[in-house]
PDB file of C-alpha atoms in Angstrom:
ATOM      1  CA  UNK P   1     149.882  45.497 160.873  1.00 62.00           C
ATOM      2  CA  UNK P   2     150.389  44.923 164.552  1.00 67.00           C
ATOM      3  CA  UNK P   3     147.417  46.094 166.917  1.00 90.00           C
ATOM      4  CA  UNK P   4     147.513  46.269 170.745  1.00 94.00           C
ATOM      5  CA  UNK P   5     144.221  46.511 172.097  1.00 95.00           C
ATOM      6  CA  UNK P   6     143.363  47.783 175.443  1.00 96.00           C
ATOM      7  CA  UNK P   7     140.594  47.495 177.787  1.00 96.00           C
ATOM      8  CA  UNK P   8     138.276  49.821 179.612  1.00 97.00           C
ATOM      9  CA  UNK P   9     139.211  52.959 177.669  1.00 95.00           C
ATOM     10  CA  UNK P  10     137.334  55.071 179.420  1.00 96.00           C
ATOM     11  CA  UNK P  11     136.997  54.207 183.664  1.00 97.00           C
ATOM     12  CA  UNK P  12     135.681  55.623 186.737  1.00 97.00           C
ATOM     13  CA  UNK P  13     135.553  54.093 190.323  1.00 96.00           C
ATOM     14  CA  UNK P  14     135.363  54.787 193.484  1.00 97.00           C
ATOM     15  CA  UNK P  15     138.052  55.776 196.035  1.00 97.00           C
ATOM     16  CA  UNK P  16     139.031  52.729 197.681  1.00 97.00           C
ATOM     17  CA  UNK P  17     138.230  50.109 194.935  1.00 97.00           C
ATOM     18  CA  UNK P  18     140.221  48.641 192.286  1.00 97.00           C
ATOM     19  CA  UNK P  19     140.198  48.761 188.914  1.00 97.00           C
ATOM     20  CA  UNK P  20     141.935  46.383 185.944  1.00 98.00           C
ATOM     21  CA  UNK P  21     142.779  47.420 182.931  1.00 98.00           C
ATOM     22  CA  UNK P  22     144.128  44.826 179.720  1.00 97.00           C
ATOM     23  CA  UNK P  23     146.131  45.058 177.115  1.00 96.00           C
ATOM     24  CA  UNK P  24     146.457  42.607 174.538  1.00 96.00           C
ATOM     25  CA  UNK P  25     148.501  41.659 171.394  1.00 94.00           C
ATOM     26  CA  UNK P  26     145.414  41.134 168.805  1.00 92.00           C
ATOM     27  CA  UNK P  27     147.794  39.163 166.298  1.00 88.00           C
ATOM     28  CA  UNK P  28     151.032  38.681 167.479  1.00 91.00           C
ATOM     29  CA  UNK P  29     152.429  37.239 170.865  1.00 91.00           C
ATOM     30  CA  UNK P  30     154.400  39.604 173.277  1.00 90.00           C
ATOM     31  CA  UNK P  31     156.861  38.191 175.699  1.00 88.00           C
ATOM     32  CA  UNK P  32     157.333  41.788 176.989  1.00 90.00           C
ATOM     33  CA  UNK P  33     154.761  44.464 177.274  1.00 93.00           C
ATOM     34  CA  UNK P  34     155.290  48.097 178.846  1.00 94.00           C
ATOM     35  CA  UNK P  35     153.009  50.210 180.640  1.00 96.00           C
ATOM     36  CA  UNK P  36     152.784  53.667 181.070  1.00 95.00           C
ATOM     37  CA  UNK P  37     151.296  56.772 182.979  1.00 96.00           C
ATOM     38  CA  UNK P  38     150.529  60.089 181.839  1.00 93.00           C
ATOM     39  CA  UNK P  39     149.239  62.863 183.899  1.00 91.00           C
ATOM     40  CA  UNK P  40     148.116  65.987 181.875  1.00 85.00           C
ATOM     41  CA  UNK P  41     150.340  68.036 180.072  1.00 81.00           C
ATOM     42  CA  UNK P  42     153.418  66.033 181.195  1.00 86.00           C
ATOM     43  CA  UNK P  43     155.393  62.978 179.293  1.00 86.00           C
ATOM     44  CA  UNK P  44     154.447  59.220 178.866  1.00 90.00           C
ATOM     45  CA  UNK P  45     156.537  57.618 182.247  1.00 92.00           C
ATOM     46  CA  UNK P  46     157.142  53.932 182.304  1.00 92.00           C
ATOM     47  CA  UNK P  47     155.329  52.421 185.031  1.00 95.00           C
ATOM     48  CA  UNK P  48     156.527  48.836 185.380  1.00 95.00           C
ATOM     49  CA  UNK P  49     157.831  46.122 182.649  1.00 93.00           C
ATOM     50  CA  UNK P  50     155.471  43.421 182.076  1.00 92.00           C
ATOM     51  CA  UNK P  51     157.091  40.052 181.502  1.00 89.00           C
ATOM     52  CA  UNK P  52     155.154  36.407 180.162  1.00 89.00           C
ATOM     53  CA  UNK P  53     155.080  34.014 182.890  1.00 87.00           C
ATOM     54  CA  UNK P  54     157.241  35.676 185.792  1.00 88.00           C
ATOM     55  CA  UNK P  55     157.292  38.970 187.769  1.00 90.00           C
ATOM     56  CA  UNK P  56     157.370  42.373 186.253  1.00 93.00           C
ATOM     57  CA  UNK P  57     159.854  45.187 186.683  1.00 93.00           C
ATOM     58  CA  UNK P  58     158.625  48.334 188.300  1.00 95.00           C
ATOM     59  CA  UNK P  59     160.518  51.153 187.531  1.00 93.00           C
ATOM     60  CA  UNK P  60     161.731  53.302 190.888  1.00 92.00           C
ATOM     61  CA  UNK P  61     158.888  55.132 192.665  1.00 93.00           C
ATOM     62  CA  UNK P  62     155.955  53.110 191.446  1.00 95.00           C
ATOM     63  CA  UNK P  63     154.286  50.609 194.498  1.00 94.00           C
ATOM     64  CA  UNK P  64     154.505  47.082 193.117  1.00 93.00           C
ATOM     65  CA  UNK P  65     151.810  46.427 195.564  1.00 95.00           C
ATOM     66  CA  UNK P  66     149.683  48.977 194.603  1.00 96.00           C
ATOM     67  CA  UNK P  67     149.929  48.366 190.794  1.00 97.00           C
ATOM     68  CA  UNK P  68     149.447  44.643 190.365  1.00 96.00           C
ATOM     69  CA  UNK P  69     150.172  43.506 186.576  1.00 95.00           C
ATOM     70  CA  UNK P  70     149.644  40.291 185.555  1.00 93.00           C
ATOM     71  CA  UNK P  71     151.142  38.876 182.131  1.00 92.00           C
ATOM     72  CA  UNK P  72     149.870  35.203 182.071  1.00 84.00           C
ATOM     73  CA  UNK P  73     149.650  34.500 178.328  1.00 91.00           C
ATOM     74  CA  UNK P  74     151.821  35.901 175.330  1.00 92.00           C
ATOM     75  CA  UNK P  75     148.826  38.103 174.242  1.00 94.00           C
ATOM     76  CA  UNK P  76     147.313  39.109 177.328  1.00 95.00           C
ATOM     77  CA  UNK P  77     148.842  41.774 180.079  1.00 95.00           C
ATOM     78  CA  UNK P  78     147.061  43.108 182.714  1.00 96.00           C
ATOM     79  CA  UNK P  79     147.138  45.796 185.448  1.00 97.00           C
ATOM     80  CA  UNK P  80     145.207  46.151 188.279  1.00 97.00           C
ATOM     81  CA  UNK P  81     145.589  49.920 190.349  1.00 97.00           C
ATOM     82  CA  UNK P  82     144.311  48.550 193.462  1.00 97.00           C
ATOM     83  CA  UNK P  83     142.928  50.897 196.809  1.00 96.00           C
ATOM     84  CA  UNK P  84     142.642  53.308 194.025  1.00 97.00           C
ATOM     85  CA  UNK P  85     142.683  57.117 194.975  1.00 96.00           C
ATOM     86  CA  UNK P  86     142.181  60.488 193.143  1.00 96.00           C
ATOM     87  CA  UNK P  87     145.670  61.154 192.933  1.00 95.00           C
ATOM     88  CA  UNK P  88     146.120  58.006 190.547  1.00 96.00           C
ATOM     89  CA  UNK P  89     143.705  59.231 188.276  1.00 96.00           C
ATOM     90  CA  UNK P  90     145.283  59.319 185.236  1.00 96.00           C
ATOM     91  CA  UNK P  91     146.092  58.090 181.289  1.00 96.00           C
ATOM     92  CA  UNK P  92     147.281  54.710 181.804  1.00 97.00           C
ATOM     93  CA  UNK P  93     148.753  53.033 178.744  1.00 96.00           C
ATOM     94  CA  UNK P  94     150.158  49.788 177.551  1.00 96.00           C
ATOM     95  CA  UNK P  95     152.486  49.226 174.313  1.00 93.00           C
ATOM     96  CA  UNK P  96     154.601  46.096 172.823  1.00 92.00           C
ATOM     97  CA  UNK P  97     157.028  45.254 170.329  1.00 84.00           C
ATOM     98  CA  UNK P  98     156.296  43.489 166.872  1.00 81.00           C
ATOM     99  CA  UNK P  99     159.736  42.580 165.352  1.00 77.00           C
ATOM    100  CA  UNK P 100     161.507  46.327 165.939  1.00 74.00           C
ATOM    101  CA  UNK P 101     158.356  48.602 165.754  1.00 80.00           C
ATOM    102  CA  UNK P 102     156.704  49.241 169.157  1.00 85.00           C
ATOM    103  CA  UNK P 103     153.220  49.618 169.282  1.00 89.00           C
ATOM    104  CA  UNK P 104     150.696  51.293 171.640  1.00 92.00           C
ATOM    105  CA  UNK P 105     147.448  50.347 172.854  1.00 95.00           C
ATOM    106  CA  UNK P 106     144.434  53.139 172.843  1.00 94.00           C
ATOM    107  CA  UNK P 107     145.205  53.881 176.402  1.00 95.00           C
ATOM    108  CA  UNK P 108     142.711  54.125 179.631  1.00 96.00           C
ATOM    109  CA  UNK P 109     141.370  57.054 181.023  1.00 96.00           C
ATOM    110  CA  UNK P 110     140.939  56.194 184.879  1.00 97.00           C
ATOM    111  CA  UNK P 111     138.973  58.441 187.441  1.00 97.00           C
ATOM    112  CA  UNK P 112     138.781  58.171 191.041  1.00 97.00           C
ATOM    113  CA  UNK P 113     135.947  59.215 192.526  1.00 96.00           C
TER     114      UNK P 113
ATOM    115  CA  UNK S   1     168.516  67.576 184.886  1.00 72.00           C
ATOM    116  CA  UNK S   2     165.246  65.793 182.661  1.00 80.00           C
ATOM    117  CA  UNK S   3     166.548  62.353 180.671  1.00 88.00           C
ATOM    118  CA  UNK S   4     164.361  64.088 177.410  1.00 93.00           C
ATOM    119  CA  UNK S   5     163.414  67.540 177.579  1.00 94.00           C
ATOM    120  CA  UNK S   6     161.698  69.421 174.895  1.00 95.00           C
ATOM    121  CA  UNK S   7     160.078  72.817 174.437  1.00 92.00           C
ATOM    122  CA  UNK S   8     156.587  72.911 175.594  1.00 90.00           C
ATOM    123  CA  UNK S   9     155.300  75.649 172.930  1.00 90.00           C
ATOM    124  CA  UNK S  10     152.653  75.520 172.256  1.00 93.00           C
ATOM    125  CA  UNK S  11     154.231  76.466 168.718  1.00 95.00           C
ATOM    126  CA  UNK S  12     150.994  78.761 166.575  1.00 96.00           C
ATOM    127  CA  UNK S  13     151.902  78.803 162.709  1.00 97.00           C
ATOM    128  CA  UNK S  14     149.976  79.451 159.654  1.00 97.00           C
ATOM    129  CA  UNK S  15     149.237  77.140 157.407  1.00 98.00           C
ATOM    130  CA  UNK S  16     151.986  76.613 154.970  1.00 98.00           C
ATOM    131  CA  UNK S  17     154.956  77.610 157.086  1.00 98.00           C
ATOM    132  CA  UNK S  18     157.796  75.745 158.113  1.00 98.00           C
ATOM    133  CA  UNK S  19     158.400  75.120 161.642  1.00 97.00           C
ATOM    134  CA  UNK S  20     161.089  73.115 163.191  1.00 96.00           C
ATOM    135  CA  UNK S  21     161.309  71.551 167.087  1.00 95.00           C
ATOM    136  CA  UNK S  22     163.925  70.473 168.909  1.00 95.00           C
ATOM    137  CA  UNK S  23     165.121  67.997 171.701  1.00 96.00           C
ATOM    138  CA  UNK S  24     167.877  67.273 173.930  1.00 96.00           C
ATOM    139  CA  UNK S  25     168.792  63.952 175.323  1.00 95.00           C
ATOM    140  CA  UNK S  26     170.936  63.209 178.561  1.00 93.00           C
ATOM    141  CA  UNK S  27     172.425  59.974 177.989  1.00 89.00           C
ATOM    142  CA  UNK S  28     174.881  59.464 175.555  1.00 89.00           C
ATOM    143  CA  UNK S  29     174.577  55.847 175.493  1.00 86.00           C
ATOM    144  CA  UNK S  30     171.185  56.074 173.724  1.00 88.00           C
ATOM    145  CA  UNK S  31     171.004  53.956 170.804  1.00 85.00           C
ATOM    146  CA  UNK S  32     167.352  54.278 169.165  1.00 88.00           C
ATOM    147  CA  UNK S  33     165.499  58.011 168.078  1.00 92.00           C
ATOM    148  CA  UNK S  34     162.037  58.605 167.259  1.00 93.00           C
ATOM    149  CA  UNK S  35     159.415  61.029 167.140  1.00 96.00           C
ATOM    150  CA  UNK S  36     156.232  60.002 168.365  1.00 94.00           C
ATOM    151  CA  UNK S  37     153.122  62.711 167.190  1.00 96.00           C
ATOM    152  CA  UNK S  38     150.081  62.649 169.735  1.00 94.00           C
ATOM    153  CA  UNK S  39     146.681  64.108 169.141  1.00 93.00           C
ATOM    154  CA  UNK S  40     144.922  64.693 172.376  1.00 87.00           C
ATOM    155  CA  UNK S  41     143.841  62.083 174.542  1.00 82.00           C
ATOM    156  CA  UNK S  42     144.943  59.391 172.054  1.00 90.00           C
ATOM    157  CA  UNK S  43     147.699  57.356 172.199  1.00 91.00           C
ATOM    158  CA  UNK S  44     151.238  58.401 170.854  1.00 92.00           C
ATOM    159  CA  UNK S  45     151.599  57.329 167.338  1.00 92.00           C
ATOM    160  CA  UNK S  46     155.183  56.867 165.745  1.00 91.00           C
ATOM    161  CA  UNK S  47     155.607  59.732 162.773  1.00 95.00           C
ATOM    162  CA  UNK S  48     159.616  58.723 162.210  1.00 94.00           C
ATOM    163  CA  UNK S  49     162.871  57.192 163.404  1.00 91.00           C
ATOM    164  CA  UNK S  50     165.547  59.449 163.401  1.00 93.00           C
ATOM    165  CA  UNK S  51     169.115  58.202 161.563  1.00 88.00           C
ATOM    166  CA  UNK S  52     172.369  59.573 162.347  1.00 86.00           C
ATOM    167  CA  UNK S  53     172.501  60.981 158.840  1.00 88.00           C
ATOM    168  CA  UNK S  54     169.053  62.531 158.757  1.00 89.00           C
ATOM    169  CA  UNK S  55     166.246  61.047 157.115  1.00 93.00           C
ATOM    170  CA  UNK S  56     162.950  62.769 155.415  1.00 94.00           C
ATOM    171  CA  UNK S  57     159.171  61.910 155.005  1.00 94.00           C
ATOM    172  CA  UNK S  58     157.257  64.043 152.836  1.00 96.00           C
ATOM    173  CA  UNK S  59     156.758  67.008 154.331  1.00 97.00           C
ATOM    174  CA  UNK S  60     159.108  65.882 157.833  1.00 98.00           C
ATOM    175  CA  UNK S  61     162.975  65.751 158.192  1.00 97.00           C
ATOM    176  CA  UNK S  62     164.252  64.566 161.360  1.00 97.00           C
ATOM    177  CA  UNK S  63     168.014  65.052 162.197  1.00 96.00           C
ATOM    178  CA  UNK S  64     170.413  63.596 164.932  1.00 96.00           C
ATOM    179  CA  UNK S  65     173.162  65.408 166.697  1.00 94.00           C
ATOM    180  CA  UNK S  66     174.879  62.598 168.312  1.00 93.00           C
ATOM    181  CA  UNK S  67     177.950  64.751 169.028  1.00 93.00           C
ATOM    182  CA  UNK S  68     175.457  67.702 170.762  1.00 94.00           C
ATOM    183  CA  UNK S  69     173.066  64.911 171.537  1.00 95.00           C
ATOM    184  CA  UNK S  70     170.610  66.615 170.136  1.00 95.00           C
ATOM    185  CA  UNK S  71     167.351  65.993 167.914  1.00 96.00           C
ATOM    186  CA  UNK S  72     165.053  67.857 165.698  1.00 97.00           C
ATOM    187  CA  UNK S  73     162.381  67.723 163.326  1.00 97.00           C
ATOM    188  CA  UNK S  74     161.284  70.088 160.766  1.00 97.00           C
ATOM    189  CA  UNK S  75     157.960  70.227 159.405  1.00 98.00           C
ATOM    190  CA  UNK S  76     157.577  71.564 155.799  1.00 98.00           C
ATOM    191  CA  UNK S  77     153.995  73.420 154.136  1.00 98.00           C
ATOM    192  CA  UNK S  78     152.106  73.060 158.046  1.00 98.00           C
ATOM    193  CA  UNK S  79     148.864  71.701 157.659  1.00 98.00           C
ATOM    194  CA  UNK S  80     146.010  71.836 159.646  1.00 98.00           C
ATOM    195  CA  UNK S  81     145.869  68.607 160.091  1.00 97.00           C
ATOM    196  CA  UNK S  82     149.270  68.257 161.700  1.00 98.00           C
ATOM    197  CA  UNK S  83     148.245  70.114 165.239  1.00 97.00           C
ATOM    198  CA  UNK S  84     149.220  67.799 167.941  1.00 96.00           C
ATOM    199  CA  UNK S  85     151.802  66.981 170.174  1.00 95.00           C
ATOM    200  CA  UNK S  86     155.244  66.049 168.828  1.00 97.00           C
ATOM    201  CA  UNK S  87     156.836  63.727 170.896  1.00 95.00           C
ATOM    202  CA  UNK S  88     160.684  63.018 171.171  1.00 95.00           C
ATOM    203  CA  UNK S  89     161.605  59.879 172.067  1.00 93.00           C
ATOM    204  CA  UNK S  90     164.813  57.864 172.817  1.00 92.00           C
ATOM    205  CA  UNK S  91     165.453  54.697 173.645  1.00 84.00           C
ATOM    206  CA  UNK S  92     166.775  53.986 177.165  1.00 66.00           C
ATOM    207  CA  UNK S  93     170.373  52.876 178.634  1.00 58.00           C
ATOM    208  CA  UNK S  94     168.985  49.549 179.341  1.00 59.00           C
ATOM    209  CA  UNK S  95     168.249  48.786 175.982  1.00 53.00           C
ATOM    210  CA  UNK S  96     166.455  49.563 172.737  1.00 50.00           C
ATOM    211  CA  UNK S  97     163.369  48.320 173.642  1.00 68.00           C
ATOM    212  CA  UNK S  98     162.638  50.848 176.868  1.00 78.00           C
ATOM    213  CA  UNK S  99     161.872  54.223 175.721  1.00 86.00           C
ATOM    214  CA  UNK S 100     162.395  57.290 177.124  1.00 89.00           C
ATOM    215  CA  UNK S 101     159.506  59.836 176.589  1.00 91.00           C
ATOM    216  CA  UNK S 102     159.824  63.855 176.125  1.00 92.00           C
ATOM    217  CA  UNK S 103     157.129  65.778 177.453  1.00 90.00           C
ATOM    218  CA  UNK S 104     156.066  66.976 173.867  1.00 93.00           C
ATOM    219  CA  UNK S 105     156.099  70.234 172.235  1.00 95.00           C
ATOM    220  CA  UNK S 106     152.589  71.545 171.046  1.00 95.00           C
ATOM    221  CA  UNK S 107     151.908  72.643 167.959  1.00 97.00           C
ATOM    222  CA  UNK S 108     148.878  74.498 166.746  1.00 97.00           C
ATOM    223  CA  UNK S 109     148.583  74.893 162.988  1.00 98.00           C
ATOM    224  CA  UNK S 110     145.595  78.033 161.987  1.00 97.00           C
ATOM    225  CA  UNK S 111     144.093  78.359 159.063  1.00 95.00           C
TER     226      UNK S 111
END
């Protein structure tokens, strides 16, 4: 079936630094990826829409400047938490749709330092 | 008011018994159901899709309360095995394709 793969899983950086984390469609192209936050114990919240070849679309309350994503290929989505601080340490997450079934990448575990 | 909310638990059973979870959902314009199962720190893995006239898997039946707006999935003979996080999912009002995530309800199966 489907895979999404995603890259660091595990992270840690410094505060101040940036990080970038990929997520990539290992055998089928995805015009549309999603990516997600989860901070312990609470749900999976949608972070931003990640579109092929033009802007994303950052759900309300998430900095656009501050979480860069990048979706330059049909396969390949990336996002880049940039001036990183403690507070975003977190399970960051990517997922994308094959036909109807929606699948999820292994998800990064970032630390700020 | 939360868009998904479900019971935290954590929900401690026995192997063997039946439990059963629940979830409610805010807007009534939501087309697409699922429950999602999570084991910790892993990503959320789809266990069903929930029909308006109920579906089963095995040992899981999920059911849909459109009317209510309401969800719920029972599990059948617990096993071990099936401790995670059981997460309720619907799609968003902007379309199938954005989901809408419930914090999860915990459930801890003992030997």
């Amino acid at each position: 079936g489907a895979v999404v793969s995603q890259h660091p899983s595990r992270v840690i950086c410094k505060s101040g630094t940036s990080v970038k984390i990929e997520c990539r469609s290992l055998d089928f192209q995805a015009t549309t990826m999603f990516w997600y936050r989860q901070f312990p114990k609470q749900s999976l919240m949608l972070m931003a829409t990640s579109n092929e070849g033009s802007k994303a679309t950052y759900e309300q309350g998430v900095e656009k400047d501050k979480f860069l994503i990048n979706h330059a290929s049909l396969t390949l989505s990336t996002l880049t938490v940039t001036s990183a601080h403690p507070e975003d340490s977190s399970f960051y997450i990517c997922s994308a749709y094959s036909g109807n079934t929606i699948y999820f990448g292994e998800g990064s575990w970032l630390t700020v330092v | 008011r939360k868009e998904v909310e479900q019971d935290p638990g954590p929900f401690n059973v026995p192997e063997g018994a039946t439990v059963a979870f629940n979830c409610t959902y805010s807007n009534s314009a939501s087309q697409s159901f699922f429950w999602y199962r999570q084991d910790c720190r892993k990503e959320p893995k789809l266990l069903m899709s929930v029909y308006s006239s109920g579906n089963e898997d095995g040992r899981f039946t999920a059911q849909l309360n459109r009317a209510s707006q309401y969800i719920s999935l029972l599990i059948r003979d617990s096993k071990l095995s099936d401790s995670a996080t059981y997460l309720c999912v619907v799609s968003g009002n902007t379309g199938f394709q954005k989901l809408v995530f419930g914090t999860g309800t915990r459930l801890l199966v003992s030997p």
